[in-house]
Rosetta silent file (secondary structure, phi, psi, omega in degrees, C-alpha in Angstrom):
SEQUENCE: XXXXXXXXXXXXXXXXXXXXXXXXXXXXXXXXXXXXXXXXXXXXXXXXXXXXXXXXXXXXXXXXXXXXXXXXXXXXXXXXXXXXXXXXXXXXXXXXXXXXXXXXXXXXXXXXXXXXXXXXXXXXXXXXXXXXXXXXXXXXXXXXXXXXXXXXXXXXX
SCORE:     score description
SCORE:     0.000 S_00000001
   1 L     0.000  140.646 -179.876    0.000    0.000    0.000 S_00000001
   2 E  -119.238  138.293  175.251    1.186    3.479   -0.871 S_00000001
   3 E   -80.115  142.071  177.658    0.148    6.708    0.799 S_00000001
   4 E  -140.936  154.515  176.500   -1.199    9.460   -1.426 S_00000001
   5 E  -114.183  127.570  178.418   -2.508   12.975   -0.961 S_00000001
   6 E  -118.075  143.528  176.164   -5.568   14.053   -2.932 S_00000001
   7 E  -114.453  134.427  179.840   -6.999   17.571   -3.191 S_00000001
   8 E  -114.748  143.295  175.548  -10.702   18.168   -3.696 S_00000001
   9 E  -148.801  151.704  176.977  -12.362   21.332   -4.911 S_00000001
  10 E  -157.262  138.431  174.472  -15.822   22.455   -5.999 S_00000001
  11 L  -138.369   12.959  174.887  -17.384   25.806   -6.820 S_00000001
  12 L  -126.814  148.514  176.287  -20.634   24.913   -8.578 S_00000001
  13 L    73.360 -151.801  179.808  -23.786   23.361   -7.185 S_00000001
  14 L   -84.437   83.977 -168.589  -24.003   22.018   -3.650 S_00000001
  15 H   -57.167  -50.782 -177.152  -20.276   22.308   -2.985 S_00000001
  16 H   -64.912  -42.905  178.827  -20.034   20.768    0.494 S_00000001
  17 H   -63.381  -37.319  179.188  -22.346   17.877   -0.387 S_00000001
  18 H   -66.257  -41.695  178.571  -20.310   17.253   -3.534 S_00000001
  19 H   -64.788  -40.754  177.354  -17.047   17.127   -1.579 S_00000001
  20 H   -63.163  -40.830  178.742  -18.587   14.684    0.912 S_00000001
  21 H   -65.171  -35.246  177.578  -19.849   12.566   -2.001 S_00000001
  22 H   -64.855  -43.194  177.684  -16.354   12.613   -3.539 S_00000001
  23 H   -62.052  -44.147  178.481  -14.833   11.321   -0.288 S_00000001
  24 H   -61.671  -41.234  179.922  -17.500    8.588   -0.123 S_00000001
  25 H   -67.077  -38.469  175.895  -16.835    7.635   -3.753 S_00000001
  26 H   -62.834  -45.088  179.537  -13.095    7.455   -3.122 S_00000001
  27 H   -61.258  -32.761 -179.084  -13.694    5.233   -0.076 S_00000001
  28 L   -81.056   -6.027 -178.841  -15.903    2.974   -2.222 S_00000001
  29 L   -78.505  126.056  178.298  -13.166    2.632   -4.859 S_00000001
  30 L   -60.516  130.075  179.504  -11.508   -0.770   -4.833 S_00000001
  31 L    91.253    2.470  179.614   -7.869   -0.398   -3.853 S_00000001
  32 E  -126.439  130.897  174.069   -8.355    2.975   -2.098 S_00000001
  33 E  -123.745  123.083  176.527   -8.764    3.540    1.636 S_00000001
  34 E   -77.723  121.216 -179.455   -9.497    7.021    2.956 S_00000001
  35 E   -95.234  -35.427 -178.905   -7.328    7.522    6.045 S_00000001
  36 E  -161.694  148.609  177.337   -8.175   11.154    6.876 S_00000001
  37 E  -129.825  132.160 -179.787  -10.111   14.101    5.492 S_00000001
  38 L   -72.798  170.598  168.067   -9.336   17.710    6.303 S_00000001
  39 L   -68.264  159.019  178.640  -11.819   20.329    7.253 S_00000001
  40 L   -88.165  134.687  177.789  -13.338   22.136    4.302 S_00000001
  41 E  -119.484  147.877  177.014  -11.996   25.611    3.563 S_00000001
  42 E  -102.352  132.274 -176.397  -13.491   28.296    1.329 S_00000001
  43 E  -138.203  151.960  174.593  -11.110   30.048   -1.040 S_00000001
  44 L   -71.282  152.929  177.373  -11.236   32.595   -3.821 S_00000001
  45 L   -60.288  147.377  178.181  -10.583   31.287   -7.339 S_00000001
  46 L  -121.108  133.773  175.051   -6.939   31.114   -8.409 S_00000001
  47 L   118.987 -156.583 -168.222   -5.794   31.456  -11.999 S_00000001
  48 L   -80.852   -7.385 -177.443   -6.934   32.838  -15.310 S_00000001
  49 L  -119.558   83.583 -173.282  -10.718   32.831  -14.686 S_00000001
  50 L   -76.122  -27.877 -174.125  -11.307   35.317  -11.855 S_00000001
  51 L   -90.477   79.451 -179.614  -15.064   35.924  -12.269 S_00000001
  52 L  -155.355  164.414 -179.550  -16.482   32.744  -10.755 S_00000001
  53 L   -63.981  157.061  175.134  -17.850   31.529   -7.420 S_00000001
  54 L   -64.609  155.970  179.251  -15.532   30.773   -4.502 S_00000001
  55 E   -97.145  150.927  159.971  -14.310   27.212   -4.056 S_00000001
  56 E  -103.008  134.882 -177.592  -14.683   24.813   -1.201 S_00000001
  57 E  -131.230  151.934  174.719  -11.505   22.743   -0.855 S_00000001
  58 E  -151.969  161.961  175.181  -10.348   19.778    1.202 S_00000001
  59 E  -120.305  140.601  179.879   -7.440   17.363    1.305 S_00000001
  60 E  -123.936  128.068  172.324   -7.801   13.613    1.650 S_00000001
  61 E   -95.127  128.562  179.728   -5.042   11.256    2.767 S_00000001
  62 E  -128.586  160.827  162.999   -5.452    7.790    1.285 S_00000001
  63 E  -115.746  147.432 -174.667   -3.589    4.530    1.092 S_00000001
  64 E  -147.900  147.121  171.137   -3.857    2.651   -2.147 S_00000001
  65 L   -97.566   -2.732  178.772   -2.856   -0.535   -3.879 S_00000001
  66 L   -76.404  149.426  172.660   -3.455    1.164   -7.236 S_00000001
  67 L   -75.127  168.121 -173.748   -0.506    2.337   -9.311 S_00000001
  68 H   -58.296  -41.000 -179.742   -0.308    6.117   -9.835 S_00000001
  69 H   -69.156  -35.316  176.684   -2.032    6.102  -13.235 S_00000001
  70 H   -69.096  -35.512  175.939   -4.826    3.863  -11.951 S_00000001
  71 H   -64.749  -43.124  176.430   -5.287    6.203   -8.978 S_00000001
  72 H   -60.295  -43.045  178.466   -5.569    9.139  -11.376 S_00000001
  73 H   -62.140  -38.636  177.806   -8.125    7.186  -13.424 S_00000001
  74 H   -64.816  -40.184  177.020  -10.086    6.477  -10.231 S_00000001
  75 H   -63.270  -41.735  177.426  -10.057   10.203   -9.397 S_00000001
  76 H   -64.146  -36.620  177.810  -11.314   10.996  -12.890 S_00000001
  77 H   -65.806  -39.255  176.609  -14.087    8.418  -12.462 S_00000001
  78 H   -62.502  -46.312  178.435  -15.154   10.092   -9.206 S_00000001
  79 H   -57.190  -48.364 -178.705  -15.198   13.468  -10.979 S_00000001
  80 H   -61.691  -40.645  179.950  -17.290   12.089  -13.853 S_00000001
  81 H   -64.981  -21.655 -179.730  -19.703   10.442  -11.453 S_00000001
  82 L  -106.300   13.950  169.748  -20.251   13.814   -9.774 S_00000001
  83 L   103.542    5.167  177.930  -20.835   15.754  -12.984 S_00000001
  84 L   -87.122  124.818  174.104  -17.447   16.920  -14.283 S_00000001
  85 L  -101.454  102.054 -175.727  -17.051   16.590  -18.044 S_00000001
  86 L   -62.580  -22.847 -179.172  -13.289   16.716  -18.564 S_00000001
  87 L   -72.351  -20.373  179.336  -13.759   17.325  -22.315 S_00000001
  88 L  -115.934    3.778 -179.339  -15.339   20.732  -21.604 S_00000001
  89 L   -64.580  129.904  177.311  -13.461   21.620  -18.403 S_00000001
  90 L   -92.925  125.207  178.340  -11.871   25.067  -18.598 S_00000001
  91 L   -53.682  130.885 -178.933   -8.437   25.228  -16.931 S_00000001
  92 L    64.764    9.538 -177.876   -8.795   27.197  -13.674 S_00000001
  93 L   -92.221  179.580 -179.853  -12.499   27.600  -14.473 S_00000001
  94 L   -65.561  150.903 -179.245  -15.637   26.779  -12.537 S_00000001
  95 L  -160.496  151.204  176.712  -16.428   23.118  -11.915 S_00000001
  96 L   -70.946  -29.021  179.365  -18.758   20.914   -9.923 S_00000001
  97 L  -166.877  151.975  174.777  -15.777   18.955   -8.571 S_00000001
  98 E  -142.402  132.766  177.424  -12.070   18.419   -9.041 S_00000001
  99 E  -126.962  106.084 -176.991  -10.038   15.550   -7.571 S_00000001
 100 E  -106.275  140.133  171.268   -6.281   16.003   -8.008 S_00000001
 101 E   -84.735  116.013 -178.841   -3.504   13.598   -7.103 S_00000001
 102 E   -89.724  -49.919  176.066   -1.014   15.761   -5.205 S_00000001
 103 E  -138.876  156.924  172.940    1.468   13.073   -4.149 S_00000001
 104 E  -135.165   96.246 -173.486    1.884    9.339   -4.500 S_00000001
 105 L    57.114 -136.167  177.892    4.361    8.261   -1.857 S_00000001
 106 L  -101.908   11.770 -173.398    7.682    9.949   -2.582 S_00000001
 107 L   -63.584  133.997  170.344    7.338    9.388   -6.340 S_00000001
 108 L  -114.874  121.698 -169.078    8.541   12.074   -8.729 S_00000001
 109 E  -150.378  142.582  169.984    7.063   11.415  -12.170 S_00000001
 110 E  -144.488   87.177 -174.919    6.224   13.152  -15.457 S_00000001
 111 E  -155.083  139.031  172.716    4.840   10.523  -17.792 S_00000001
 112 L    52.745   44.959  175.875    1.695    9.730  -19.753 S_00000001
 113 L    80.590    7.996  179.508   -0.276   12.777  -18.605 S_00000001
 114 E  -124.299  123.912  176.514    0.582   12.467  -14.924 S_00000001
 115 E  -116.522  122.855  179.224    2.971   14.819  -13.127 S_00000001
 116 E  -130.095  137.905   -8.339    3.845   13.983   -9.515 S_00000001
 117 L   -64.078  168.468  179.667    3.936   15.684   -7.233 S_00000001
 118 L   -51.511  131.204 -171.200    1.256   18.016   -8.597 S_00000001
 119 L   -65.511  -16.598  179.648    3.212   20.783  -10.354 S_00000001
 120 L  -116.834    8.904 -178.137    1.476   23.657   -8.540 S_00000001
 121 H   -58.605  -37.804 -176.000    0.942   22.108   -5.103 S_00000001
 122 H   -66.454  -13.304 -177.071    3.823   24.088   -3.613 S_00000001
 123 H  -116.527   11.640 -175.547    2.095   27.400   -4.397 S_00000001
 124 L  -115.653  103.633 -179.878   -1.481   26.589   -3.375 S_00000001
 125 H   -61.114  -30.351 -178.973   -2.467   27.489    0.168 S_00000001
 126 H   -71.647  -10.611  170.579   -5.803   25.713   -0.342 S_00000001
 127 H   -99.475  -49.869 -174.174   -3.850   22.452   -0.648 S_00000001
 128 H   -63.717  -43.084 -177.635   -1.008   23.115    1.777 S_00000001
 129 H   -62.293  -54.490  177.920   -3.125   24.425    4.671 S_00000001
 130 H   -62.005  -35.827  178.638   -5.597   21.527    4.885 S_00000001
 131 H   -64.303  -44.706  179.870   -2.764   19.031    4.318 S_00000001
 132 H   -61.712  -37.801  177.823   -0.735   20.573    7.145 S_00000001
 133 H   -61.055  -35.280  179.507   -3.763   20.330    9.453 S_00000001
 134 H   -79.158  -33.643 -174.745   -3.883   16.578    8.785 S_00000001
 135 L  -143.535   92.142 -177.790   -0.145   15.982    8.980 S_00000001
 136 L   -60.883  -17.670  179.286    1.998   18.612   10.741 S_00000001
 137 L  -102.118   12.601 -174.872    5.151   16.776    9.584 S_00000001
 138 L   -60.051  144.038  177.108    4.108   16.536    5.927 S_00000001
 139 E  -130.513  129.569  173.447    6.762   16.902    3.246 S_00000001
 140 E   -86.962  120.613  178.724    6.103   17.586   -0.433 S_00000001
 141 L   -76.025  173.519  171.386    8.632   15.614   -2.499 S_00000001
 142 L    97.468 -179.005 -173.150   10.203   16.797   -5.732 S_00000001
 143 L   -65.919  -26.225  177.396   12.033   19.806   -7.099 S_00000001
 144 L  -105.436   17.198 -172.404    9.608   22.367   -5.587 S_00000001
 145 L   -84.469 -174.374 -179.730    9.169   20.346   -2.441 S_00000001
 146 E   149.450 -173.392  176.760    9.993   20.770    1.184 S_00000001
 147 E   -63.295  131.257 -178.232    8.240   20.829    4.518 S_00000001
 148 H   -59.693  -37.521  178.050    4.590   21.698    3.906 S_00000001
 149 H   -58.842  -43.555  179.912    4.679   24.113    6.857 S_00000001
 150 H   -68.573  -41.002  179.314    7.549   26.044    5.224 S_00000001
 151 H   -63.624  -40.864  179.109    5.890   26.020    1.802 S_00000001
 152 H   -64.602  -43.294  177.356    2.645   27.350    3.295 S_00000001
 153 H   -58.347  -41.924 -179.649    4.493   30.155    5.106 S_00000001
 154 H   -64.290  -39.960  179.620    6.163   31.120    1.821 S_00000001
 155 H   -67.986  -38.273 -177.261    2.828   31.219   -0.025 S_00000001
 156 H   -77.803  -15.324 -178.165    1.208   33.290    2.708 S_00000001
 157 L   -74.917    0.000    0.000    4.108   35.806    2.819 S_00000001
C-alpha cells in the first residue's frame, strides 16, 4: 500500500455535499482507503478565470494498492460520477468537482499525462493548509518540495 494525498475542490452546485460525495466515492473505490479528510476551507478562485464563485476545498489522505495512473483514473471516475465533463473543463475555471492527485508516496514522475507531485501544489495554500492540518510533519517531495509548513508560510508571505 502506498500513501497518497488528494486535493478536492468544488465551486458549482451544492459544494459541500459534492465534496462529501467525492470522499464517499473514493472510499468505495476498490484499492483505495481514505485515512483522513481535512476540514473544508473556502477560497477565492486562483488562476486565469477570476469571475467565478468561490471554491470549497479539502485534502484527503489515502492509502492505495493502485498504481499512480490507476489512482488518477479512479479520481477521474469520481469526478465524472459527480458531474465533471473533462472534455469541456476550462483550466482554472468553474467546476462541480475536481479531484487532483497531489502526491503518490515519494514518487517524482512526469509521464503519460501524470505529473507527480502536482506541479502547482507548492504554491497553493488551499492544498497546503488543509494538508498541514492533517499531517503537521508533511513533506512535499520533488524539485519544488519541502516541509509543507515552510511552503505554506512562503505562499502566505
